[in-house]
Coordinates of C-alpha atoms in Angstrom, one line a residue:
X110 CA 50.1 -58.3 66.7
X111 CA 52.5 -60.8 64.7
X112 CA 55.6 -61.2 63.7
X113 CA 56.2 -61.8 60.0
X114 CA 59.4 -62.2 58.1
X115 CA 60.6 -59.1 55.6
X116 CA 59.4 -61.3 52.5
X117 CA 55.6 -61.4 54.3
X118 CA 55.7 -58.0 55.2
X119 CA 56.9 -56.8 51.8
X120 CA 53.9 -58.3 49.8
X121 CA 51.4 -57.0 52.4
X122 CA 52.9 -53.5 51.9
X123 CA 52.5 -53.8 47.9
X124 CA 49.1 -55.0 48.1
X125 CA 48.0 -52.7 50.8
X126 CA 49.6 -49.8 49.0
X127 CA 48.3 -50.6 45.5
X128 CA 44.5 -50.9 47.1
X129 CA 44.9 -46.8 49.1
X130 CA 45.8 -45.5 45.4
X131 CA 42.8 -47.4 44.4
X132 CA 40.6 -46.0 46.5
X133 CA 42.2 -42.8 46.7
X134 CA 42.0 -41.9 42.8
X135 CA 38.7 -43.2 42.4
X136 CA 37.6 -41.3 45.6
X137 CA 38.9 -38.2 43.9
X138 CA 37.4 -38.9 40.9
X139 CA 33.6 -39.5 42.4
X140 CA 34.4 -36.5 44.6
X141 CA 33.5 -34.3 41.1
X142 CA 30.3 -35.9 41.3
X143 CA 27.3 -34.1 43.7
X144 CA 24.5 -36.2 45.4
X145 CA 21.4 -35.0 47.3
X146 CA 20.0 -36.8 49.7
X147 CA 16.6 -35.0 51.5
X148 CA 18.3 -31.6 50.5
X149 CA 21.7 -32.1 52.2
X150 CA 24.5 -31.8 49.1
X151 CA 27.6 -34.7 49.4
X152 CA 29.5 -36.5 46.7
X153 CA 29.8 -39.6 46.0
X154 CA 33.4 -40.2 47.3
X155 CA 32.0 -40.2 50.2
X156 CA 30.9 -43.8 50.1
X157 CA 34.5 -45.3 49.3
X158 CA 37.3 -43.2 51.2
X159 CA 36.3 -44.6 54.7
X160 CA 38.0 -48.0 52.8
X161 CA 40.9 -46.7 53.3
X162 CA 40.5 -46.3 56.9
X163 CA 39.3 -49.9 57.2
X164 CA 42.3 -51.1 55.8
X165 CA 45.0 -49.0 57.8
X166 CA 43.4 -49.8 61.0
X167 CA 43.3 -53.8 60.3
X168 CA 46.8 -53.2 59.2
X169 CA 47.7 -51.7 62.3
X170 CA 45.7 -54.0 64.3
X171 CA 47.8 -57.1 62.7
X172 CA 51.3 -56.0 61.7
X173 CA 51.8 -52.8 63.6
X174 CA 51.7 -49.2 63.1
X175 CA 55.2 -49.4 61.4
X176 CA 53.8 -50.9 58.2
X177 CA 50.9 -48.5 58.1
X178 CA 53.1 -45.5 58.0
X179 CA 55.4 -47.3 55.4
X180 CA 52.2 -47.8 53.4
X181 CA 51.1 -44.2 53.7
X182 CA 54.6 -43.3 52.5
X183 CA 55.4 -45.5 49.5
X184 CA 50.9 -44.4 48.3
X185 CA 51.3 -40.5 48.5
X186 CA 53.1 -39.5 45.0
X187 CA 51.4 -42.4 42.9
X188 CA 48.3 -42.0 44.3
X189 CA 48.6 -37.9 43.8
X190 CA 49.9 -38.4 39.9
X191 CA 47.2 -41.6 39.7
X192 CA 44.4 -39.1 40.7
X193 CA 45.2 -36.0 38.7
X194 CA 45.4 -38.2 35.6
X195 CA 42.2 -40.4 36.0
X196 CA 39.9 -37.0 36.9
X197 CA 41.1 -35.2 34.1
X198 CA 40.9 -37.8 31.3
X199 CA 37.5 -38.2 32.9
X200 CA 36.2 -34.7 34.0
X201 CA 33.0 -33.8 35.2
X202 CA 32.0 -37.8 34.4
X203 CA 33.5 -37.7 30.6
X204 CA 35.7 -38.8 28.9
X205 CA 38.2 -36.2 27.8
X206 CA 40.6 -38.3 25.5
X207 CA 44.4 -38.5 25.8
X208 CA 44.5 -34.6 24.6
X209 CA 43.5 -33.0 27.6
X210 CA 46.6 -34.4 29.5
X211 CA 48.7 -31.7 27.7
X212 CA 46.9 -28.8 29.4
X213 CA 47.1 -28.2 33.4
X214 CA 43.9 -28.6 34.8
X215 CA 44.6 -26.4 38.0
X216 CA 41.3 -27.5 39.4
X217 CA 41.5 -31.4 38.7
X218 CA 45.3 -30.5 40.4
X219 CA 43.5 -28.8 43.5
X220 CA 41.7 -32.1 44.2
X221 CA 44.9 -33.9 43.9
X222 CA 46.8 -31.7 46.0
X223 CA 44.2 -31.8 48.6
X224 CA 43.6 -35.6 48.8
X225 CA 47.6 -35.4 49.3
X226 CA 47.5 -33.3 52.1
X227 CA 43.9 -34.6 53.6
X228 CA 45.2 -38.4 53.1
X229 CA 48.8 -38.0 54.9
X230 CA 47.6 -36.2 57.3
X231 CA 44.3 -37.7 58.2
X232 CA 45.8 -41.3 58.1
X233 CA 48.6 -40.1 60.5
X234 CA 46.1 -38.7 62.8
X235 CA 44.1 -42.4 62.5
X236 CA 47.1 -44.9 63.0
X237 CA 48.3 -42.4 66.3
X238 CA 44.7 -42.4 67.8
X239 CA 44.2 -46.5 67.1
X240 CA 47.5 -47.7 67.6
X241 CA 46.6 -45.7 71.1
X242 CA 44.0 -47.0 71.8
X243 CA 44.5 -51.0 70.1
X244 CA 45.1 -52.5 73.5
X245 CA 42.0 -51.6 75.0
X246 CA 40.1 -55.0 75.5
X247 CA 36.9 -53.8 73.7
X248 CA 37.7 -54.4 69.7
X249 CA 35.0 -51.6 68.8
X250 CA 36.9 -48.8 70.7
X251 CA 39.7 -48.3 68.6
X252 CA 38.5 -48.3 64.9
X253 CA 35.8 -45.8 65.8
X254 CA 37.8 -43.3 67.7
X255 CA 40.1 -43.6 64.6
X256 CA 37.4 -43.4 62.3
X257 CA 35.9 -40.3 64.1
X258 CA 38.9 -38.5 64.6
X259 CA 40.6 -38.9 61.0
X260 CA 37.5 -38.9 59.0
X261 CA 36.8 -35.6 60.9
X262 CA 40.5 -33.9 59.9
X263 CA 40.9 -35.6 56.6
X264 CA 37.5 -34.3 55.3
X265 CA 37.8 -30.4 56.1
X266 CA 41.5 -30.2 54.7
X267 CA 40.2 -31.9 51.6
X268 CA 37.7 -29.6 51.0
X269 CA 39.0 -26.5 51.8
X270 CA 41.9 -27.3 49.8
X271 CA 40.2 -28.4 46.7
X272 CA 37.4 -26.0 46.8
X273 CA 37.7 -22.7 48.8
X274 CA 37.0 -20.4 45.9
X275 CA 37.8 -22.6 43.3
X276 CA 36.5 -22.1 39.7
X277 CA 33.6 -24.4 40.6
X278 CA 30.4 -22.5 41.4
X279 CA 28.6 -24.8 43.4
X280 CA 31.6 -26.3 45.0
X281 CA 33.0 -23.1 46.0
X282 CA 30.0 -21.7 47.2
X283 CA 28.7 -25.0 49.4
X284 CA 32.1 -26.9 50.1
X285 CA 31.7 -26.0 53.9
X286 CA 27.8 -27.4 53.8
X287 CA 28.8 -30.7 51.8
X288 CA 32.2 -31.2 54.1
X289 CA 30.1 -31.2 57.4
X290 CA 27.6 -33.4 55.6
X291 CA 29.8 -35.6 54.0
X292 CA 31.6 -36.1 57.2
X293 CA 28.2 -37.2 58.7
X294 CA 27.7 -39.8 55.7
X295 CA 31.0 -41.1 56.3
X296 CA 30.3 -41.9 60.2
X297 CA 27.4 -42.7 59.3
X298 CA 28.8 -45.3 57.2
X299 CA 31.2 -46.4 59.2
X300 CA 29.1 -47.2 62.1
X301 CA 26.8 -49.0 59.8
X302 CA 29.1 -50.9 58.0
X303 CA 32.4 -50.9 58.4
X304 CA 32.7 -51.1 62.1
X305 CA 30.5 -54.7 61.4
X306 CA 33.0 -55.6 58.7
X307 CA 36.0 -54.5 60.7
X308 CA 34.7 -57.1 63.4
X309 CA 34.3 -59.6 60.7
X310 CA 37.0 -59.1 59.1
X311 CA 40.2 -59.0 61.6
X312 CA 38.4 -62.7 62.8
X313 CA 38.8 -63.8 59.3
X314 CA 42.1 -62.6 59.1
X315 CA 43.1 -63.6 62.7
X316 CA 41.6 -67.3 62.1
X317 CA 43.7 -67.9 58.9
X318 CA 47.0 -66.3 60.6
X319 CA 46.7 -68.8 63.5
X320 CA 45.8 -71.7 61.1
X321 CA 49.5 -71.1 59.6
X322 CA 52.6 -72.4 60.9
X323 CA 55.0 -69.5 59.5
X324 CA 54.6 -66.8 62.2
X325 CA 55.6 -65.9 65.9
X326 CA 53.4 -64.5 68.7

């Protein structure tokens, strides 16, 4: 880890920040949207929330588990109100035009709610298991125990939040069958690709950082 002064670590926090309530509200909005694959029923957000947990874990891994929380804590509301708004003016993959913001969409606000809850606790879980394990000499060990362990609790309190007998048939009736196999899609993709770019990544980052002349061991 490196020392940065308050101006450094303030502009990582924005940026940071600004990319979870990316991911998060377009997570929630491709969450609406099933996919098969050989029979087994996921969504599609499940092939961009593990970015988040790419991104708090190179956080942690290069300015401390202090930052990620901060990051978690400046995200939740914006990323909450960001989420409800985008998957209603877009429900069910259309567009619903400005009008439909003037009725509460309980459902839409399910999802929210549960990405809120799923997303602070899930990423507390993952910067407590890797900022536990960071010092072990192996690079690999940490991100995946994170990943395992977060993905794992953030993906059953999103969708039992969001769609334990919710108004949506098929979500209702399969959330526990597309939570255990979007969980299995996201391992999947995490060991397949963003456990490789993890690696890549933090020597990118690591390589530039040392290449600067503004920062303290």
């Amino acid at each position: 880890m490196f020392l940065f002064t308050l101006k450094q670590q303030r502009n990582s926090l924005y940026q940071l920040a600004f990319f979870h309530i990316l991911i998060i509200a377009s997570s929630n909005y491709l969450v609406q949207i099933p996919l098969s694959i050989m029979g087994f029923h996921s969504t599609w957000g499940a092939f961009t929330f593990p970015f988040i947990f790419l991104t708090t874990d190179l956080t942690i891994r290069i300015f401390g588990a202090n930052l990620a929380r901060k990051i978690i804590f400046v995200v939740m509301l914006p990323a909450l109100l960001l989420s409800y708004v985008i998957s209603v003016l877009f429900f069910d993959g259309h567009w619903m035009g400005l009008s439909s913001l003037s009725h509460f969409n309980l459902f839409i606000f399910r999802i929210a709610l549960a990405s809120f809850s799923a997303y602070l606790v899930g990423q507390l879980i993952d910067i407590t298991v890797f900022n536990y394990l960071r010092q072990n000499s192996k690079w690999w060990v940490a991100p995946t125990a994170a990943a395992i362990v977060g993905n794992m609790i953030d993906t059953f309190i999103f969708f039992s939040i969001a769609f334990y007998r919710s108004d949506d048939v098929f979500m209702s009736t399969n959330w526990v069958e597309i939570a255990t196999i979007d969980y299995g899609f996201k391992l999947l993709i995490c060991g397949l690709f963003f456990l490789p770019l993890y690696g890549v990544l933090l020597n990118i980052l690591l390589n530039n950082l040392l290449k600067k002349k503004n920062f303290i061991k």
